[in-house]
Amino acid sequence: GESVGLHLPTLSVQEGDNSIINCAYSNSASDYFIWYKQESGKGPQFIIDIRSNMDKRQGQRVTVLLNKTVKHLSLQIAATQPGDSAVYFCAETAGQGAQKLVFGQGTRLTINP
Amino acid sequence: DSGVTQTPKHLITATGQRVTLRCSPRSGDLSVYWYQQSLDQGLQFLIQYYNGEERAKGNILERFSAQQFPDLHSELNLSSLELGDSALYFCASSTGPYTGELFFGEGSRLTVL
């Protein structure tokens, strides 16, 4: 069945360093992947998405990498700032857009000053 | 501010009771999604509506029901409440049914005592 998991539940980085948040998925039929950020007391916020016909996509200070061979997804945040502190969720779906979006458990990113 | 409005923000009730959670999507969005987020759990997809019609169903209990009205607002009804139903309930909206970019409200925190 579908499952989306995260390698680490917590990640602590120094302010200004780059952060890498990893995610593994098991459904080889998944073709659309999304990263969400959830700050304390708020709803999740879309960060970036990538389709399976791509292996890299860049946004503002963020890059998502997709390795379909090993079913691995990562989110790289450049020059991490205090405002990046949040829980990051990866999500995946197979051919149905957001209808059956499966979210991972989340990684809590903490920024050290 | 995502533009999605959820009410109430907090709700405390007793086991066996029934509650209704309300969601107003972003202006122009036709799709509404409901998610449940329990303590230390990821986001569990419950149900999706598109322009008034049910589009997809996730792990929604039979005690739960939802609908989307002609003005596109949605309500999630939770009945015969149990302690385990205590959670954050998020509503999200999107422009169409096939995008992964969902706009989440700030959630309704339900506590069942």
PDB file of C-alpha atoms in Angstrom:
ATOM      1  CA  GLY A   1       0.000   0.000   0.000  1.00  0.00           C
ATOM      2  CA  GLU A   2       0.926   3.625  -0.032  1.00  0.00           C
ATOM      3  CA  SER A   3       3.208   4.923   2.641  1.00  0.00           C
ATOM      4  CA  VAL A   4       5.231   8.042   2.957  1.00  0.00           C
ATOM      5  CA  GLY A   5       7.793   8.225   5.680  1.00  0.00           C
ATOM      6  CA  LEU A   6      10.501  10.520   6.886  1.00  0.00           C
ATOM      7  CA  HIS A   7      13.997   9.456   7.812  1.00  0.00           C
ATOM      8  CA  LEU A   8      14.288  11.744  10.841  1.00  0.00           C
ATOM      9  CA  PRO A   9      11.570  13.144  13.045  1.00  0.00           C
ATOM     10  CA  THR A  10      13.720  16.120  14.126  1.00  0.00           C
ATOM     11  CA  LEU A  11      16.458  18.166  12.533  1.00  0.00           C
ATOM     12  CA  SER A  12      18.468  20.894  14.180  1.00  0.00           C
ATOM     13  CA  VAL A  13      20.630  23.265  12.115  1.00  0.00           C
ATOM     14  CA  GLN A  14      22.568  26.447  12.638  1.00  0.00           C
ATOM     15  CA  GLU A  15      21.135  29.637  11.321  1.00  0.00           C
ATOM     16  CA  GLY A  16      22.621  30.349   7.939  1.00  0.00           C
ATOM     17  CA  ASP A  17      23.408  26.722   7.176  1.00  0.00           C
ATOM     18  CA  ASN A  18      21.610  24.684   4.558  1.00  0.00           C
ATOM     19  CA  SER A  19      18.951  22.211   5.685  1.00  0.00           C
ATOM     20  CA  ILE A  20      18.119  18.936   4.031  1.00  0.00           C
ATOM     21  CA  ILE A  21      14.915  17.143   4.922  1.00  0.00           C
ATOM     22  CA  ASN A  22      14.455  13.659   3.551  1.00  0.00           C
ATOM     23  CA  CYS A  23      11.427  11.592   2.714  1.00  0.00           C
ATOM     24  CA  ALA A  24      10.943   8.055   1.457  1.00  0.00           C
ATOM     25  CA  TYR A  25       7.894   6.758  -0.322  1.00  0.00           C
ATOM     26  CA  SER A  26       6.882   3.236  -1.193  1.00  0.00           C
ATOM     27  CA  ASN A  27       4.245   3.595  -3.884  1.00  0.00           C
ATOM     28  CA  SER A  28       6.028   3.291  -7.201  1.00  0.00           C
ATOM     29  CA  ALA A  29       2.891   4.590  -8.901  1.00  0.00           C
ATOM     30  CA  SER A  30       3.188   7.943  -7.163  1.00  0.00           C
ATOM     31  CA  ASP A  31       3.765  10.641  -9.703  1.00  0.00           C
ATOM     32  CA  TYR A  32       3.288  13.889  -7.863  1.00  0.00           C
ATOM     33  CA  PHE A  33       5.063  15.040  -4.723  1.00  0.00           C
ATOM     34  CA  ILE A  34       4.580  18.077  -2.571  1.00  0.00           C
ATOM     35  CA  TRP A  35       6.289  19.645   0.420  1.00  0.00           C
ATOM     36  CA  TYR A  36       4.309  21.498   3.056  1.00  0.00           C
ATOM     37  CA  LYS A  37       5.461  23.562   6.011  1.00  0.00           C
ATOM     38  CA  GLN A  38       3.443  23.819   9.200  1.00  0.00           C
ATOM     39  CA  GLU A  39       4.318  26.475  11.727  1.00  0.00           C
ATOM     40  CA  SER A  40       3.121  26.173  15.272  1.00  0.00           C
ATOM     41  CA  GLY A  41      -0.569  26.939  15.597  1.00  0.00           C
ATOM     42  CA  LYS A  42      -1.112  27.251  11.873  1.00  0.00           C
ATOM     43  CA  GLY A  43      -2.297  25.149   9.015  1.00  0.00           C
ATOM     44  CA  PRO A  44       0.122  23.586   6.537  1.00  0.00           C
ATOM     45  CA  GLN A  45       1.466  25.850   3.849  1.00  0.00           C
ATOM     46  CA  PHE A  46       2.451  24.716   0.368  1.00  0.00           C
ATOM     47  CA  ILE A  47       6.163  25.092  -0.358  1.00  0.00           C
ATOM     48  CA  ILE A  48       6.965  23.377  -3.609  1.00  0.00           C
ATOM     49  CA  ASP A  49       5.891  20.463  -5.744  1.00  0.00           C
ATOM     50  CA  ILE A  50       7.477  18.197  -8.303  1.00  0.00           C
ATOM     51  CA  ARG A  51       6.135  15.737 -10.821  1.00  0.00           C
ATOM     52  CA  SER A  52       7.727  12.418 -11.570  1.00  0.00           C
ATOM     53  CA  ASN A  53       8.964  13.513 -14.974  1.00  0.00           C
ATOM     54  CA  MET A  54      11.416  15.817 -13.218  1.00  0.00           C
ATOM     55  CA  ASP A  55      14.248  15.102 -10.803  1.00  0.00           C
ATOM     56  CA  LYS A  56      14.841  18.608  -9.530  1.00  0.00           C
ATOM     57  CA  ARG A  57      12.875  21.766  -9.062  1.00  0.00           C
ATOM     58  CA  GLN A  58      13.915  25.029  -7.509  1.00  0.00           C
ATOM     59  CA  GLY A  59      11.956  27.708  -5.747  1.00  0.00           C
ATOM     60  CA  GLN A  60      12.927  30.639  -3.628  1.00  0.00           C
ATOM     61  CA  ARG A  61      15.660  29.284  -1.292  1.00  0.00           C
ATOM     62  CA  VAL A  62      14.218  25.794  -1.656  1.00  0.00           C
ATOM     63  CA  THR A  63      15.058  22.903  -3.927  1.00  0.00           C
ATOM     64  CA  VAL A  64      13.247  19.606  -4.171  1.00  0.00           C
ATOM     65  CA  LEU A  65      15.076  16.565  -5.455  1.00  0.00           C
ATOM     66  CA  LEU A  66      13.340  13.409  -6.570  1.00  0.00           C
ATOM     67  CA  ASN A  67      15.082  10.069  -6.991  1.00  0.00           C
ATOM     68  CA  LYS A  68      12.559   7.654  -8.399  1.00  0.00           C
ATOM     69  CA  THR A  69      15.032   4.805  -8.484  1.00  0.00           C
ATOM     70  CA  VAL A  70      15.223   4.644  -4.716  1.00  0.00           C
ATOM     71  CA  LYS A  71      11.864   6.329  -4.091  1.00  0.00           C
ATOM     72  CA  HIS A  72      13.390   9.214  -2.232  1.00  0.00           C
ATOM     73  CA  LEU A  73      12.461  12.848  -2.003  1.00  0.00           C
ATOM     74  CA  SER A  74      14.355  15.655  -0.335  1.00  0.00           C
ATOM     75  CA  LEU A  75      13.807  19.301   0.440  1.00  0.00           C
ATOM     76  CA  GLN A  76      16.814  21.561   0.620  1.00  0.00           C
ATOM     77  CA  ILE A  77      16.518  24.937   2.282  1.00  0.00           C
ATOM     78  CA  ALA A  78      19.353  27.341   1.631  1.00  0.00           C
ATOM     79  CA  ALA A  79      20.669  29.731   4.272  1.00  0.00           C
ATOM     80  CA  THR A  80      18.198  28.597   6.906  1.00  0.00           C
ATOM     81  CA  GLN A  81      16.522  31.383   8.827  1.00  0.00           C
ATOM     82  CA  PRO A  82      14.663  31.411  12.165  1.00  0.00           C
ATOM     83  CA  GLY A  83      11.409  31.699  10.249  1.00  0.00           C
ATOM     84  CA  ASP A  84      12.080  28.304   8.718  1.00  0.00           C
ATOM     85  CA  SER A  85      11.435  26.641  12.064  1.00  0.00           C
ATOM     86  CA  ALA A  86       8.438  24.418  11.483  1.00  0.00           C
ATOM     87  CA  VAL A  87       7.331  20.875  10.809  1.00  0.00           C
ATOM     88  CA  TYR A  88       7.859  19.857   7.209  1.00  0.00           C
ATOM     89  CA  PHE A  89       5.647  17.283   5.570  1.00  0.00           C
ATOM     90  CA  CYS A  90       6.164  15.509   2.309  1.00  0.00           C
ATOM     91  CA  ALA A  91       3.089  14.296   0.513  1.00  0.00           C
ATOM     92  CA  GLU A  92       2.506  12.137  -2.498  1.00  0.00           C
ATOM     93  CA  THR A  93      -0.252  11.032  -4.737  1.00  0.00           C
ATOM     94  CA  ALA A  94      -0.703   8.820  -7.731  1.00  0.00           C
ATOM     95  CA  GLY A  95      -2.447  10.317 -10.690  1.00  0.00           C
ATOM     96  CA  GLN A  96      -5.262  11.943  -8.808  1.00  0.00           C
ATOM     97  CA  GLY A  97      -3.917  15.326  -7.881  1.00  0.00           C
ATOM     98  CA  ALA A  98      -4.717  16.175  -4.317  1.00  0.00           C
ATOM     99  CA  GLN A  99      -7.637  13.800  -4.044  1.00  0.00           C
ATOM    100  CA  LYS A 100      -5.684  11.085  -2.345  1.00  0.00           C
ATOM    101  CA  LEU A 101      -2.799  13.134  -1.039  1.00  0.00           C
ATOM    102  CA  VAL A 102      -0.903  11.044   1.516  1.00  0.00           C
ATOM    103  CA  PHE A 103       1.131  13.016   4.020  1.00  0.00           C
ATOM    104  CA  GLY A 104       4.194  11.755   5.834  1.00  0.00           C
ATOM    105  CA  GLN A 105       4.619  12.035   9.574  1.00  0.00           C
ATOM    106  CA  GLY A 106       6.644  15.244   9.391  1.00  0.00           C
ATOM    107  CA  THR A 107      10.114  16.455  10.369  1.00  0.00           C
ATOM    108  CA  ARG A 108      10.514  19.201  12.921  1.00  0.00           C
ATOM    109  CA  LEU A 109      13.179  21.662  11.857  1.00  0.00           C
ATOM    110  CA  THR A 110      14.759  23.693  14.642  1.00  0.00           C
ATOM    111  CA  ILE A 111      17.097  26.594  13.935  1.00  0.00           C
ATOM    112  CA  ASN A 112      19.892  27.292  16.362  1.00  0.00           C
ATOM    113  CA  PRO A 113      21.079  30.903  16.578  1.00  0.00           C
TER     114      PRO A 113
ATOM    115  CA  ASP B   1      -3.473  34.378   5.805  1.00  0.00           C
ATOM    116  CA  SER B   2      -4.482  31.564   3.443  1.00  0.00           C
ATOM    117  CA  GLY B   3      -7.944  32.954   2.812  1.00  0.00           C
ATOM    118  CA  VAL B   4      -9.594  29.823   4.191  1.00  0.00           C
ATOM    119  CA  THR B   5     -11.744  30.437   7.239  1.00  0.00           C
ATOM    120  CA  GLN B   6     -12.620  27.783   9.769  1.00  0.00           C
ATOM    121  CA  THR B   7     -14.958  28.034  12.718  1.00  0.00           C
ATOM    122  CA  PRO B   8     -14.922  27.412  15.576  1.00  0.00           C
ATOM    123  CA  LYS B   9     -11.219  27.598  16.382  1.00  0.00           C
ATOM    124  CA  HIS B  10     -11.666  25.618  19.562  1.00  0.00           C
ATOM    125  CA  LEU B  11     -14.420  23.304  20.674  1.00  0.00           C
ATOM    126  CA  ILE B  12     -14.769  21.252  23.834  1.00  0.00           C
ATOM    127  CA  THR B  13     -17.526  18.713  24.113  1.00  0.00           C
ATOM    128  CA  ALA B  14     -18.412  15.438  25.768  1.00  0.00           C
ATOM    129  CA  THR B  15     -18.422  11.895  24.482  1.00  0.00           C
ATOM    130  CA  GLY B  16     -21.535  10.961  22.595  1.00  0.00           C
ATOM    131  CA  GLN B  17     -22.191  14.492  21.428  1.00  0.00           C
ATOM    132  CA  ARG B  18     -22.342  15.874  17.909  1.00  0.00           C
ATOM    133  CA  VAL B  19     -20.505  18.891  16.515  1.00  0.00           C
ATOM    134  CA  THR B  20     -20.351  20.743  13.242  1.00  0.00           C
ATOM    135  CA  LEU B  21     -17.223  22.355  11.890  1.00  0.00           C
ATOM    136  CA  ARG B  22     -17.519  24.997   9.238  1.00  0.00           C
ATOM    137  CA  CYS B  23     -15.190  26.017   6.438  1.00  0.00           C
ATOM    138  CA  SER B  24     -15.269  28.876   3.978  1.00  0.00           C
ATOM    139  CA  PRO B  25     -12.843  28.304   1.099  1.00  0.00           C
ATOM    140  CA  ARG B  26     -10.774  30.934  -0.614  1.00  0.00           C
ATOM    141  CA  SER B  27     -12.737  33.091  -2.973  1.00  0.00           C
ATOM    142  CA  GLY B  28     -13.037  31.282  -6.285  1.00  0.00           C
ATOM    143  CA  ASP B  29     -11.862  27.892  -5.058  1.00  0.00           C
ATOM    144  CA  LEU B  30     -14.224  25.080  -5.950  1.00  0.00           C
ATOM    145  CA  SER B  31     -12.507  22.218  -4.126  1.00  0.00           C
ATOM    146  CA  VAL B  32     -12.709  21.722  -0.386  1.00  0.00           C
ATOM    147  CA  TYR B  33     -10.816  19.091   1.568  1.00  0.00           C
ATOM    148  CA  TRP B  34     -11.062  17.963   5.180  1.00  0.00           C
ATOM    149  CA  TYR B  35      -8.103  16.569   7.089  1.00  0.00           C
ATOM    150  CA  GLN B  36      -7.685  15.273  10.614  1.00  0.00           C
ATOM    151  CA  GLN B  37      -4.456  15.804  12.521  1.00  0.00           C
ATOM    152  CA  SER B  38      -4.129  13.954  15.797  1.00  0.00           C
ATOM    153  CA  LEU B  39      -1.384  14.561  18.342  1.00  0.00           C
ATOM    154  CA  ASP B  40       1.925  13.377  16.898  1.00  0.00           C
ATOM    155  CA  GLN B  41       0.158  12.141  13.786  1.00  0.00           C
ATOM    156  CA  GLY B  42       0.356  13.296  10.255  1.00  0.00           C
ATOM    157  CA  LEU B  43      -2.487  14.663   8.271  1.00  0.00           C
ATOM    158  CA  GLN B  44      -5.156  12.134   7.490  1.00  0.00           C
ATOM    159  CA  PHE B  45      -7.309  12.848   4.485  1.00  0.00           C
ATOM    160  CA  LEU B  46     -11.013  12.570   5.259  1.00  0.00           C
ATOM    161  CA  ILE B  47     -13.002  13.769   2.279  1.00  0.00           C
ATOM    162  CA  GLN B  48     -13.003  16.097  -0.704  1.00  0.00           C
ATOM    163  CA  TYR B  49     -15.758  18.035  -2.432  1.00  0.00           C
ATOM    164  CA  TYR B  50     -15.643  19.756  -5.757  1.00  0.00           C
ATOM    165  CA  ASN B  51     -18.317  22.257  -6.688  1.00  0.00           C
ATOM    166  CA  GLY B  52     -20.825  20.711  -4.358  1.00  0.00           C
ATOM    167  CA  GLU B  53     -20.204  17.073  -5.136  1.00  0.00           C
ATOM    168  CA  GLU B  54     -18.205  14.517  -3.232  1.00  0.00           C
ATOM    169  CA  ARG B  55     -15.024  13.815  -5.171  1.00  0.00           C
ATOM    170  CA  ALA B  56     -12.935  11.524  -3.013  1.00  0.00           C
ATOM    171  CA  LYS B  57     -13.165   9.791   0.298  1.00  0.00           C
ATOM    172  CA  GLY B  58     -10.366   8.879   2.623  1.00  0.00           C
ATOM    173  CA  ASN B  59     -10.352   7.355   6.070  1.00  0.00           C
ATOM    174  CA  ILE B  60     -13.544   9.020   7.180  1.00  0.00           C
ATOM    175  CA  LEU B  61     -15.521   7.237   9.851  1.00  0.00           C
ATOM    176  CA  GLU B  62     -19.189   6.464   9.305  1.00  0.00           C
ATOM    177  CA  ARG B  63     -19.937   8.703  12.299  1.00  0.00           C
ATOM    178  CA  PHE B  64     -18.550  11.610  10.297  1.00  0.00           C
ATOM    179  CA  SER B  65     -20.207  13.266   7.347  1.00  0.00           C
ATOM    180  CA  ALA B  66     -19.639  16.353   5.293  1.00  0.00           C
ATOM    181  CA  GLN B  67     -21.231  18.436   2.617  1.00  0.00           C
ATOM    182  CA  GLN B  68     -20.465  21.386   0.408  1.00  0.00           C
ATOM    183  CA  PHE B  69     -23.194  23.921  -0.086  1.00  0.00           C
ATOM    184  CA  PRO B  70     -24.085  25.941  -3.215  1.00  0.00           C
ATOM    185  CA  ASP B  71     -22.136  28.912  -1.878  1.00  0.00           C
ATOM    186  CA  LEU B  72     -19.151  26.517  -1.677  1.00  0.00           C
ATOM    187  CA  HIS B  73     -18.742  26.591   2.066  1.00  0.00           C
ATOM    188  CA  SER B  74     -18.457  23.187   3.674  1.00  0.00           C
ATOM    189  CA  GLU B  75     -19.414  21.597   6.951  1.00  0.00           C
ATOM    190  CA  LEU B  76     -17.972  18.539   8.651  1.00  0.00           C
ATOM    191  CA  ASN B  77     -20.345  16.822  11.040  1.00  0.00           C
ATOM    192  CA  LEU B  78     -18.921  14.598  13.742  1.00  0.00           C
ATOM    193  CA  SER B  79     -21.378  12.531  15.750  1.00  0.00           C
ATOM    194  CA  SER B  80     -21.316  10.039  18.617  1.00  0.00           C
ATOM    195  CA  LEU B  81     -18.017  11.561  19.571  1.00  0.00           C
ATOM    196  CA  GLU B  82     -15.359   9.475  21.231  1.00  0.00           C
ATOM    197  CA  LEU B  83     -12.253  10.477  23.122  1.00  0.00           C
ATOM    198  CA  GLY B  84     -10.149   9.448  20.147  1.00  0.00           C
ATOM    199  CA  ASP B  85     -11.840  11.994  17.952  1.00  0.00           C
ATOM    200  CA  SER B  86      -9.970  14.741  19.758  1.00  0.00           C
ATOM    201  CA  ALA B  87      -7.806  16.302  17.084  1.00  0.00           C
ATOM    202  CA  LEU B  88      -7.181  19.270  14.871  1.00  0.00           C
ATOM    203  CA  TYR B  89      -9.489  19.313  11.895  1.00  0.00           C
ATOM    204  CA  PHE B  90      -8.228  21.222   8.902  1.00  0.00           C
ATOM    205  CA  CYS B  91     -10.101  22.414   5.924  1.00  0.00           C
ATOM    206  CA  ALA B  92      -8.248  23.228   2.737  1.00  0.00           C
ATOM    207  CA  SER B  93      -9.290  24.537  -0.614  1.00  0.00           C
ATOM    208  CA  SER B  94      -7.853  24.625  -4.097  1.00  0.00           C
ATOM    209  CA  THR B  95      -8.812  26.020  -7.447  1.00  0.00           C
ATOM    210  CA  GLY B  96      -9.382  22.625  -9.011  1.00  0.00           C
ATOM    211  CA  PRO B  97      -9.443  18.967  -8.054  1.00  0.00           C
ATOM    212  CA  TYR B  98      -6.065  18.027  -9.500  1.00  0.00           C
ATOM    213  CA  THR B  99      -3.626  20.413  -7.925  1.00  0.00           C
ATOM    214  CA  GLY B 100      -1.472  19.585  -4.934  1.00  0.00           C
ATOM    215  CA  GLU B 101      -1.347  23.214  -3.884  1.00  0.00           C
ATOM    216  CA  LEU B 102      -3.894  23.279  -1.122  1.00  0.00           C
ATOM    217  CA  PHE B 103      -4.593  26.326   0.989  1.00  0.00           C
ATOM    218  CA  PHE B 104      -5.235  25.303   4.567  1.00  0.00           C
ATOM    219  CA  GLY B 105      -7.215  27.077   7.204  1.00  0.00           C
ATOM    220  CA  GLU B 106      -5.905  27.378  10.725  1.00  0.00           C
ATOM    221  CA  GLY B 107      -7.917  24.431  11.900  1.00  0.00           C
ATOM    222  CA  SER B 108     -10.576  23.659  14.454  1.00  0.00           C
ATOM    223  CA  ARG B 109      -9.257  22.060  17.607  1.00  0.00           C
ATOM    224  CA  LEU B 110     -11.757  19.565  18.975  1.00  0.00           C
ATOM    225  CA  THR B 111     -11.411  18.231  22.488  1.00  0.00           C
ATOM    226  CA  VAL B 112     -13.712  15.420  23.553  1.00  0.00           C
ATOM    227  CA  LEU B 113     -13.913  14.872  27.293  1.00  0.00           C
TER     228      LEU B 113
END
